[in-house]
Coordinates of C-alpha atoms in Angstrom, one line a residue:
M1 CA 26.0 34.8 19.3
G2 CA 25.7 38.4 18.2
I3 CA 28.5 39.6 20.5
L4 CA 30.7 36.6 19.7
T5 CA 30.2 37.1 15.9
R6 CA 31.2 40.7 16.0
Y7 CA 34.2 39.8 18.2
L8 CA 35.4 37.1 15.7
I9 CA 34.9 39.4 12.7
R10 CA 36.8 42.3 14.4
A11 CA 39.6 39.9 15.3
H12 CA 40.0 38.9 11.6
V13 CA 39.9 42.4 10.1
G14 CA 43.3 43.5 11.2
P15 CA 45.2 40.4 10.1
F16 CA 43.2 40.3 6.8
L17 CA 44.1 43.9 5.9
F18 CA 47.7 43.5 6.9
A19 CA 48.1 40.2 4.9
F20 CA 46.3 41.6 1.9
L21 CA 48.4 44.7 1.7
A22 CA 51.7 42.9 2.4
L23 CA 51.0 40.1 -0.2
T24 CA 49.7 42.5 -2.8
G25 CA 52.8 44.7 -2.3
L26 CA 55.2 41.9 -2.7
L27 CA 53.6 40.3 -5.7
F28 CA 52.9 43.6 -7.3
L29 CA 56.5 44.7 -7.0
N30 CA 57.6 41.4 -8.6
A31 CA 55.1 41.8 -11.4
V32 CA 56.1 45.4 -12.1
A33 CA 59.8 44.6 -12.0
Q34 CA 59.3 41.9 -14.7
R35 CA 57.5 44.4 -17.0
M36 CA 59.8 47.4 -16.4
E37 CA 61.8 46.4 -19.5
N38 CA 58.8 47.6 -21.5
L39 CA 59.1 51.1 -20.0
V40 CA 62.9 51.7 -19.8
G41 CA 64.3 54.0 -22.4
K42 CA 61.0 55.1 -23.8
G43 CA 60.9 58.6 -22.5
L44 CA 57.4 58.1 -21.1
S45 CA 55.6 60.6 -18.9
M46 CA 54.7 59.9 -15.3
E47 CA 51.0 59.7 -16.3
V48 CA 51.7 56.8 -18.7
I49 CA 53.9 55.1 -16.1
G50 CA 51.2 55.6 -13.5
E51 CA 48.5 54.2 -15.8
F52 CA 50.7 51.2 -16.6
I53 CA 51.2 50.4 -12.9
L54 CA 47.6 51.0 -12.0
L55 CA 46.4 48.6 -14.8
S56 CA 48.9 46.0 -13.6
L57 CA 47.4 46.0 -10.1
P58 CA 44.1 44.1 -10.6
H59 CA 45.8 40.9 -11.7
T60 CA 47.8 40.8 -8.5
V61 CA 44.6 41.5 -6.4
A62 CA 42.9 38.5 -8.0
L63 CA 45.6 36.3 -6.5
T64 CA 46.2 37.9 -3.1
L65 CA 42.6 38.3 -1.9
P66 CA 42.1 34.5 -1.4
M67 CA 45.6 34.3 0.0
A68 CA 44.9 37.0 2.6
T69 CA 41.7 35.2 3.7
L70 CA 43.7 32.0 4.5
V71 CA 46.5 33.9 6.3
S72 CA 44.0 35.9 8.5
V73 CA 42.1 32.8 9.5
L74 CA 45.3 30.9 10.3
Y75 CA 46.7 33.7 12.4
T76 CA 43.6 34.7 14.2
F77 CA 42.5 31.2 15.2
S78 CA 46.1 30.3 16.3
Q79 CA 46.1 33.4 18.6
L80 CA 42.7 32.6 20.0
T81 CA 43.7 29.0 20.7
A82 CA 47.0 30.1 22.2
G83 CA 45.2 32.5 24.5
N84 CA 42.7 29.7 25.6
E85 CA 39.8 31.7 24.2
I86 CA 38.7 28.7 22.1
T87 CA 38.8 26.5 25.3
A88 CA 36.7 29.1 27.2
M89 CA 34.1 29.3 24.4
S90 CA 33.9 25.5 24.4
A91 CA 33.5 25.5 28.2
G92 CA 30.6 28.0 27.8
G93 CA 28.8 25.6 25.4
V94 CA 29.9 27.0 22.1
K95 CA 31.2 24.3 19.8
P96 CA 34.4 25.2 17.9
A97 CA 32.8 24.3 14.6
R98 CA 30.0 26.8 15.2
L99 CA 32.6 29.6 15.4
L100 CA 33.2 29.1 11.6
L101 CA 29.6 30.1 10.7
P102 CA 30.1 33.9 10.7
L103 CA 33.5 33.5 9.0
V104 CA 31.9 31.3 6.3
G105 CA 29.4 34.1 5.8
V106 CA 32.1 36.7 5.5
G107 CA 33.9 34.3 3.1
A108 CA 30.7 34.1 1.0
I109 CA 30.6 37.9 0.8
L110 CA 34.2 38.0 -0.2
A111 CA 33.5 35.3 -2.8
L112 CA 30.7 37.4 -4.4
G113 CA 32.9 40.5 -4.4
M114 CA 35.7 38.4 -5.9
L115 CA 33.4 37.1 -8.6
Y116 CA 32.3 40.6 -9.5
F117 CA 35.9 41.7 -9.6
N118 CA 36.9 38.8 -11.9
D119 CA 33.9 39.4 -14.1
E120 CA 34.0 43.2 -14.6
V121 CA 37.2 44.8 -13.3
L122 CA 39.9 42.3 -14.2
P123 CA 39.0 41.6 -17.9
E124 CA 38.7 45.3 -18.6
S125 CA 42.0 46.2 -17.0
N126 CA 43.8 43.3 -18.8
H127 CA 42.4 44.6 -22.1
R128 CA 43.5 48.2 -21.5
L129 CA 46.9 47.0 -20.3
K130 CA 47.4 45.0 -23.4
N131 CA 46.6 48.0 -25.7
L132 CA 48.9 50.2 -23.6
I133 CA 51.7 47.8 -24.0
V134 CA 51.1 47.6 -27.7
D135 CA 51.3 51.4 -28.0
I136 CA 54.4 51.5 -25.9
G137 CA 56.0 48.8 -28.1
K138 CA 55.5 50.9 -31.2
K139 CA 57.8 53.6 -29.8
S140 CA 61.3 53.8 -31.1
P141 CA 63.6 52.0 -28.7
T142 CA 66.3 54.7 -29.0
L143 CA 67.9 54.1 -25.6
E144 CA 67.7 50.3 -26.1
L145 CA 70.4 50.2 -28.8
R146 CA 72.2 46.9 -28.6
E147 CA 75.9 46.5 -29.2
Q148 CA 77.3 44.8 -32.3
V149 CA 73.8 44.7 -33.8
V150 CA 72.3 46.6 -36.7
N151 CA 69.6 48.7 -34.9
H152 CA 66.7 50.0 -36.9
I153 CA 65.7 53.6 -36.0
R154 CA 62.4 54.8 -37.4
M155 CA 61.7 58.5 -37.9
E156 CA 58.5 60.3 -38.6
S157 CA 60.3 63.1 -40.5
R158 CA 61.8 60.8 -43.1
R159 CA 60.2 58.3 -45.5
G160 CA 63.1 55.8 -45.3
S161 CA 64.9 54.4 -42.3
V162 CA 68.3 54.8 -40.6
Y163 CA 70.3 51.8 -39.3
L164 CA 72.9 52.2 -36.6
Q165 CA 75.6 49.8 -35.5
A166 CA 78.2 50.3 -32.7
R167 CA 80.8 48.0 -31.2
E168 CA 80.4 49.4 -27.7
I169 CA 77.6 51.5 -26.1
D170 CA 78.1 53.3 -22.7
R171 CA 74.5 53.8 -21.5
L172 CA 75.6 56.0 -18.6
A173 CA 77.6 58.5 -20.6
D174 CA 75.6 58.0 -23.8
E175 CA 78.7 57.3 -25.8
L176 CA 79.4 55.0 -28.7
T177 CA 82.5 53.4 -30.2
D178 CA 83.2 52.3 -33.8
V179 CA 79.9 53.7 -35.1
V180 CA 78.4 52.8 -38.5
I181 CA 75.3 54.6 -39.8
Y182 CA 73.4 53.4 -42.9
D183 CA 71.2 56.3 -44.1
L184 CA 68.4 55.0 -46.4
S185 CA 66.1 58.0 -46.0
D186 CA 66.9 59.4 -49.4
P187 CA 65.7 57.1 -52.2
S188 CA 68.1 58.7 -54.8
A189 CA 71.2 58.3 -52.7
Q190 CA 72.9 55.9 -50.3
R191 CA 75.0 57.3 -47.5
T192 CA 77.2 55.3 -45.1
T193 CA 79.0 57.1 -42.2
Y194 CA 81.9 55.6 -40.3
A195 CA 83.2 57.1 -37.0
E196 CA 85.6 56.1 -34.3
R197 CA 83.3 57.3 -31.6
G198 CA 80.2 59.3 -31.0
S199 CA 77.7 60.6 -28.4
M200 CA 73.9 60.8 -28.1
A201 CA 71.7 63.5 -26.8
F202 CA 68.0 64.4 -26.9
N203 CA 66.5 67.8 -27.2
Q204 CA 64.5 69.3 -24.3
A205 CA 61.2 67.9 -25.6
R206 CA 62.8 64.5 -26.1
T207 CA 61.5 64.2 -29.7
D208 CA 64.7 64.5 -31.6
L209 CA 68.0 62.6 -31.2
Y210 CA 71.3 64.2 -32.1
L211 CA 74.3 62.0 -32.8
T212 CA 77.7 63.8 -32.6
L213 CA 80.3 61.7 -34.4
Y214 CA 84.1 62.2 -34.2
D215 CA 87.0 61.3 -36.6
G216 CA 85.1 59.6 -39.4
V217 CA 84.4 59.3 -43.1
V218 CA 81.2 59.5 -45.2
H219 CA 80.7 57.3 -48.3
E220 CA 77.9 58.4 -50.7
T221 CA 76.6 57.2 -54.0
R222 CA 73.8 58.7 -56.0
G223 CA 71.4 56.8 -58.3
D224 CA 71.1 59.6 -60.8
Q225 CA 74.9 59.7 -61.4
I226 CA 76.2 56.3 -62.7
G227 CA 79.6 55.5 -61.4
A228 CA 79.8 58.6 -59.1
F229 CA 81.3 58.1 -55.6
N230 CA 81.9 60.7 -53.0
R231 CA 84.1 60.2 -50.0
S232 CA 84.5 63.0 -47.4
F233 CA 86.4 63.0 -44.1
F234 CA 85.4 64.9 -40.9
Q235 CA 86.6 65.5 -37.4
E236 CA 83.2 66.3 -35.9
Q237 CA 79.8 66.0 -37.4
V238 CA 76.3 66.3 -35.9
I239 CA 73.5 64.1 -37.4
P240 CA 70.0 65.0 -36.3
L241 CA 67.4 62.2 -36.2
R242 CA 64.1 64.1 -35.9
G243 CA 60.9 62.5 -34.8
V244 CA 62.3 59.3 -33.5
G245 CA 58.9 58.5 -31.9
T246 CA 59.5 59.4 -28.3
E247 CA 56.0 60.9 -28.0
L248 CA 53.6 58.1 -27.1
E249 CA 50.7 57.9 -29.6
R250 CA 47.6 56.4 -28.0
Q251 CA 45.6 54.5 -30.5
Q252 CA 42.0 53.3 -30.2
G253 CA 43.3 49.8 -29.4
S254 CA 42.4 46.5 -30.8
A255 CA 38.9 45.3 -30.4
Y256 CA 40.1 41.7 -30.1
R257 CA 39.9 40.2 -26.6
S258 CA 41.6 37.1 -25.4
D259 CA 39.9 34.7 -23.0
R260 CA 41.4 36.6 -20.0
E261 CA 40.0 39.9 -21.3
M262 CA 36.4 38.7 -21.4
S263 CA 33.6 38.8 -18.9
L264 CA 31.3 35.9 -18.2
V265 CA 28.7 37.2 -20.8
M266 CA 31.4 37.6 -23.4
L267 CA 32.8 34.1 -22.8
L268 CA 29.3 32.6 -23.1
R269 CA 28.7 34.5 -26.3
E270 CA 32.1 33.4 -27.7
I271 CA 31.4 29.8 -26.8
D272 CA 28.1 30.0 -28.6
V273 CA 29.6 31.6 -31.7
R274 CA 32.5 29.2 -31.9
G275 CA 30.0 26.3 -31.4
R276 CA 28.0 27.4 -34.4
E277 CA 31.2 27.8 -36.4
L278 CA 32.3 24.3 -35.4
R279 CA 29.0 22.8 -36.5
T280 CA 29.3 24.7 -39.8
V281 CA 32.8 23.4 -40.5
Q282 CA 31.8 19.9 -39.6
E283 CA 28.7 20.0 -41.9
N284 CA 30.8 21.4 -44.7
T285 CA 33.4 18.6 -44.2
R286 CA 30.7 16.0 -44.3
D287 CA 29.2 17.5 -47.5
R288 CA 32.5 17.6 -49.2
A289 CA 33.1 14.0 -48.2
R290 CA 29.7 12.9 -49.6
E291 CA 30.3 14.8 -52.8
A292 CA 33.6 13.1 -53.2
V293 CA 32.0 9.7 -52.7
R294 CA 29.1 10.5 -55.0
D295 CA 31.5 11.8 -57.6
A296 CA 33.6 8.7 -57.5
L297 CA 30.6 6.3 -57.4
G298 CA 28.8 8.3 -60.0
R299 CA 31.5 7.3 -62.5
F300 CA 30.6 3.7 -61.9
D301 CA 26.8 4.0 -61.5
P302 CA 25.0 7.3 -62.4
A303 CA 21.9 6.2 -60.5
A304 CA 23.8 5.7 -57.3
D305 CA 22.7 8.9 -55.6
Q306 CA 19.0 9.0 -56.4
D307 CA 17.8 8.5 -52.8
G308 CA 20.3 10.6 -50.9
I309 CA 22.6 9.2 -48.2
G310 CA 21.0 5.8 -48.1
A311 CA 21.5 5.4 -51.9
T312 CA 25.0 6.5 -51.5
Q313 CA 25.6 3.8 -48.8
S314 CA 24.1 1.2 -51.0
A315 CA 26.1 2.4 -54.0
T316 CA 29.2 2.2 -51.8
A317 CA 28.5 -1.4 -51.0
R318 CA 27.9 -2.2 -54.6
A319 CA 31.1 -0.5 -55.6
V320 CA 33.0 -2.5 -53.1
N321 CA 31.6 -5.8 -54.4
R322 CA 32.2 -4.8 -57.9
S323 CA 35.6 -3.1 -57.4
S324 CA 37.5 -5.7 -59.5
Q325 CA 35.0 -5.3 -62.4
L326 CA 34.8 -1.5 -62.3
A327 CA 38.5 -0.9 -62.0
N328 CA 38.9 -1.4 -65.8
E329 CA 35.8 0.8 -66.5
L330 CA 37.1 4.0 -64.8
P331 CA 36.9 7.0 -67.2
M332 CA 39.6 8.7 -65.0
T333 CA 43.3 8.2 -65.9
L334 CA 45.8 7.3 -63.2
P335 CA 47.2 10.9 -62.9
E336 CA 43.7 12.3 -62.7
R337 CA 42.7 9.9 -59.9
D338 CA 45.9 10.7 -58.0
T339 CA 45.3 14.4 -58.2
Y340 CA 41.7 14.0 -57.3
T341 CA 42.6 11.9 -54.3
R342 CA 45.2 14.3 -53.1
S343 CA 42.9 17.3 -53.3
V344 CA 40.2 15.5 -51.3
A345 CA 42.8 14.4 -48.6
Q346 CA 44.2 17.9 -48.4
G347 CA 40.7 19.4 -47.9
S348 CA 40.0 16.8 -45.2
R349 CA 43.3 17.6 -43.4
Q350 CA 42.5 21.4 -43.5
S351 CA 39.1 20.8 -42.1
M352 CA 40.4 18.6 -39.3
S353 CA 43.0 21.3 -38.4
Q354 CA 40.2 23.9 -38.4
V355 CA 38.0 21.8 -36.2
E356 CA 40.8 21.2 -33.7
A357 CA 41.6 24.9 -33.5
I358 CA 38.0 25.8 -32.9
E359 CA 37.6 23.1 -30.3
R360 CA 40.7 24.3 -28.5
L361 CA 39.3 27.9 -28.4
I362 CA 36.0 26.6 -27.0
R363 CA 37.9 24.7 -24.3
Q364 CA 39.9 27.8 -23.4
Y365 CA 36.8 29.9 -23.0
K366 CA 35.1 27.3 -20.9
V367 CA 38.2 27.0 -18.7
E368 CA 38.3 30.7 -18.1
W369 CA 34.5 30.8 -17.4
H370 CA 34.9 28.1 -14.7
K371 CA 38.1 29.7 -13.3
K372 CA 36.3 32.9 -12.4
F373 CA 33.9 31.0 -10.2
A374 CA 36.6 28.6 -8.8
I375 CA 38.9 31.4 -7.6
A376 CA 36.1 33.3 -6.0
Y377 CA 34.9 30.1 -4.2
A378 CA 38.4 29.6 -2.8
C379 CA 37.7 32.4 -0.3
M380 CA 35.2 30.1 1.4
V381 CA 37.4 27.0 1.0
F382 CA 40.3 28.6 2.8
V383 CA 38.1 29.5 5.8
L384 CA 37.2 25.8 6.2
I385 CA 40.7 24.5 5.9
G386 CA 42.6 27.2 7.8
A387 CA 40.7 27.3 11.1
P388 CA 41.1 23.6 12.0
I389 CA 44.8 23.7 11.3
A390 CA 45.3 26.8 13.4
V391 CA 43.4 25.3 16.3
R392 CA 45.4 22.1 16.1
F393 CA 48.8 23.8 16.0
P394 CA 48.5 27.2 17.8
R395 CA 52.1 27.5 19.0
G396 CA 53.8 27.5 15.6
G397 CA 53.5 31.3 15.5
V398 CA 53.9 33.5 12.5
G399 CA 56.3 31.0 11.0
M400 CA 53.7 28.3 10.9
V401 CA 51.2 30.6 9.4
I402 CA 53.6 31.5 6.6
A403 CA 54.7 27.9 6.0
V404 CA 51.2 26.4 6.0
S405 CA 49.9 29.2 3.8
A406 CA 52.7 28.8 1.3
C407 CA 52.2 25.0 1.2
I408 CA 48.4 25.2 0.7
F409 CA 48.7 27.9 -2.0
A410 CA 51.5 26.0 -3.8
I411 CA 49.3 22.9 -4.0
Y412 CA 46.2 24.9 -4.9
W413 CA 47.7 26.9 -7.7
A414 CA 49.7 24.0 -9.0
G415 CA 46.5 22.0 -9.3
L416 CA 44.7 25.0 -10.9
I417 CA 47.5 25.6 -13.5
G418 CA 48.0 21.9 -14.2
G419 CA 44.3 21.5 -14.6
E420 CA 44.1 24.4 -17.0
N421 CA 46.8 22.9 -19.2
L422 CA 45.1 19.5 -19.2
A423 CA 41.8 21.1 -20.1
D424 CA 43.3 23.2 -22.9
E425 CA 44.7 20.0 -24.4
G426 CA 41.3 18.3 -24.1
K427 CA 42.5 15.6 -21.7
V428 CA 40.0 16.5 -19.0
S429 CA 36.8 18.6 -19.0
P430 CA 37.1 22.3 -18.0
F431 CA 34.7 21.7 -15.1
V432 CA 36.8 18.9 -13.6
A433 CA 40.1 20.8 -14.2
M434 CA 39.0 24.0 -12.5
W435 CA 36.9 22.6 -9.7
T436 CA 39.0 19.6 -8.6
P437 CA 41.3 21.6 -6.3
D438 CA 38.3 23.4 -4.7
L439 CA 36.4 20.2 -4.2
L440 CA 39.4 18.3 -2.7
F441 CA 40.2 21.2 -0.3
T442 CA 36.5 21.5 0.6
A443 CA 36.3 17.8 1.5
L444 CA 39.5 18.0 3.5
G445 CA 38.2 21.2 5.3
L446 CA 34.9 19.6 6.2
Y447 CA 36.8 16.6 7.6
L448 CA 39.1 18.8 9.7
V449 CA 36.1 20.9 10.9
S450 CA 34.3 17.7 12.1
R451 CA 37.3 16.9 14.3
M452 CA 37.8 20.4 15.8
G453 CA 35.9 19.4 19.0
R454 CA 37.8 16.1 19.4
E455 CA 41.4 17.4 19.0
S456 CA 42.8 20.3 20.9
A457 CA 46.3 21.5 21.6
S458 CA 47.7 22.0 25.1
Q459 CA 49.9 24.8 26.3
R460 CA 53.0 22.6 25.6
G461 CA 51.7 21.1 22.4
G462 CA 50.7 22.3 19.0
G463 CA 54.1 23.6 18.0
W464 CA 56.5 22.8 15.2
D465 CA 57.5 19.4 16.7
D466 CA 53.9 18.4 16.9
L467 CA 53.3 19.5 13.3
I468 CA 56.3 17.5 12.1
W469 CA 55.2 14.4 14.1
T470 CA 51.7 14.6 12.7
F471 CA 53.0 14.8 9.2
R472 CA 55.4 11.9 9.6
K473 CA 52.6 9.8 11.1
A474 CA 50.3 10.6 8.2
V475 CA 52.9 9.8 5.6
G476 CA 54.0 6.6 7.5
S477 CA 50.5 5.3 7.6
L478 CA 50.4 5.3 3.8
F479 CA 53.4 3.1 3.4
R480 CA 53.0 0.9 6.5
R481 CA 52.5 -2.8 5.6
K482 CA 49.5 -4.5 6.8
P483 CA 50.0 -7.8 8.8
A484 CA 49.6 -10.9 6.8
T485 CA 46.6 -13.0 7.5
A486 CA 46.6 -16.8 7.8

C-alpha cells in the first residue's frame, strides 16, 4: 500500500493546487472589487494598497481551501475511474473504499492546518484590515465629491470647515459647473463664493487641493462690523485648500475585537466574562424585584421580611388574602403608587433588554467558536462525499466536477449561514447550527463509501444522462405512492 498511497497523493496534488489557486483568484478578485470603493480617490500609496489586498486574502483562503479539496477529489477519482485504474485495483484485491484511507489522512492534516489558520491567522488579519479601513475612512474624500450635494471638506490647516456644492462634476477632466463654496474657516467672517465653473488640481505631494474658479462673485459678512456686507466679482480666482488629509495617518487601532477577530482562547475568555456579567445582571434584577416587593409589603406589614425570602413569600400570600382590607390602609397616594410602579417596570424592562443583549453576544461567540472547527472538519467531509460520486459518474468530465462542486458547496454554505442566523436568534443551539451540515454530509459520505464496491460505471455509463436519471429516480421515489393494502 505504500506505492499506491504515494501514487494517489501525487495524483491529487496537481488538481488540488490548480483548484486552490483558481478558486482563490476568482473569489479574491470579487472581494477586492467590492472593496475598491474604499480606496478610490484617496491618494493612497502602493504600500497601503498592497497591505489592503494582502489583509483581504486570508478570508478568501478560509473559503477556498475546503472547496479545492472537494474539486481535487472529484476530478482525480473521475479520471482514475475513466482510465479503468479503479477497476484494475479492485481486480488486484484492493477495495475501492480502502483507497480513501490515505486521502482521509491528508484531509485530517489539512483540517488541522485549517484550524490553526482559522485560530491564529484569520482573526489577526481581520482585525488589522478593520483598523486599516477605519484609517482610510478618516481621509478626506476629495475626489469623491458628489453632484448636487453639499460636500464637507475637512482641512488640517484651518479650524473650521469648507463646504462645496456643484451641479455637475466631470471626474475625468476634474471640472465643476455652478460651484458654490461656503467658507466657515474664519469664525469672525462668513464667506460664500459663487462661480459658473471651476477646476480642481492637486500639488505634487497630493496634500493640497487648488480650486480655480471662473466668472463668479464673493459675498462676505463680518461679525465685528454690524450691517457690513461686501460683494466682489472676479473672472478667475484660485482658492487653496491646504491639508485636505490626503496623507494617510496610521493610528494604533481600536483594541475592540468582534467575534470574527478573536482566536479560540479569546472567544472562550469572552464567553466566560459575558457569562459572569449575565449572572450579575440577573442577580441585580432579582434583588431589585425583591426590594420592590419588600417595600410594598413593608407598608402593610413591617415584620414581613424578618426571615428573608421565605418571609417575603409568606407576606406576599398574606398580602393577597388581605388585599381588600389593606387597600384602604396604604400610606401611598395614588400618584405616588403610579410613579413607583412605573419606575419598577422601567427598571425591569431595562434589565431584560440588557440580559437579551448579553445572551445574544454569548451565542455569537459560541457560534464563531464552533464554526472554526466545523469549517476545518469540512476538509475531511468532502473527501468522503467526493470520491464515491466521482467513481459513480466518471464520464461527466470537468463540467460534472464544477456542477457537483457548486451544488455541494451551495448546500453546505447555505446550511452554515442559515444555521448561524438561527443560532444568533437563539432558535437553535450553536453546536447544532454549526455541526448539522457536517454531520449530514458525513452520514451521506459514509453511505456512499459503503456502496463504492457495489456500484461501478461502465465505459458507456456514468455520464450526464446517467447522473440526471439517478437524480430523477431519487426524487421520484420520494413522491411515489405506496400501493394500498387490503
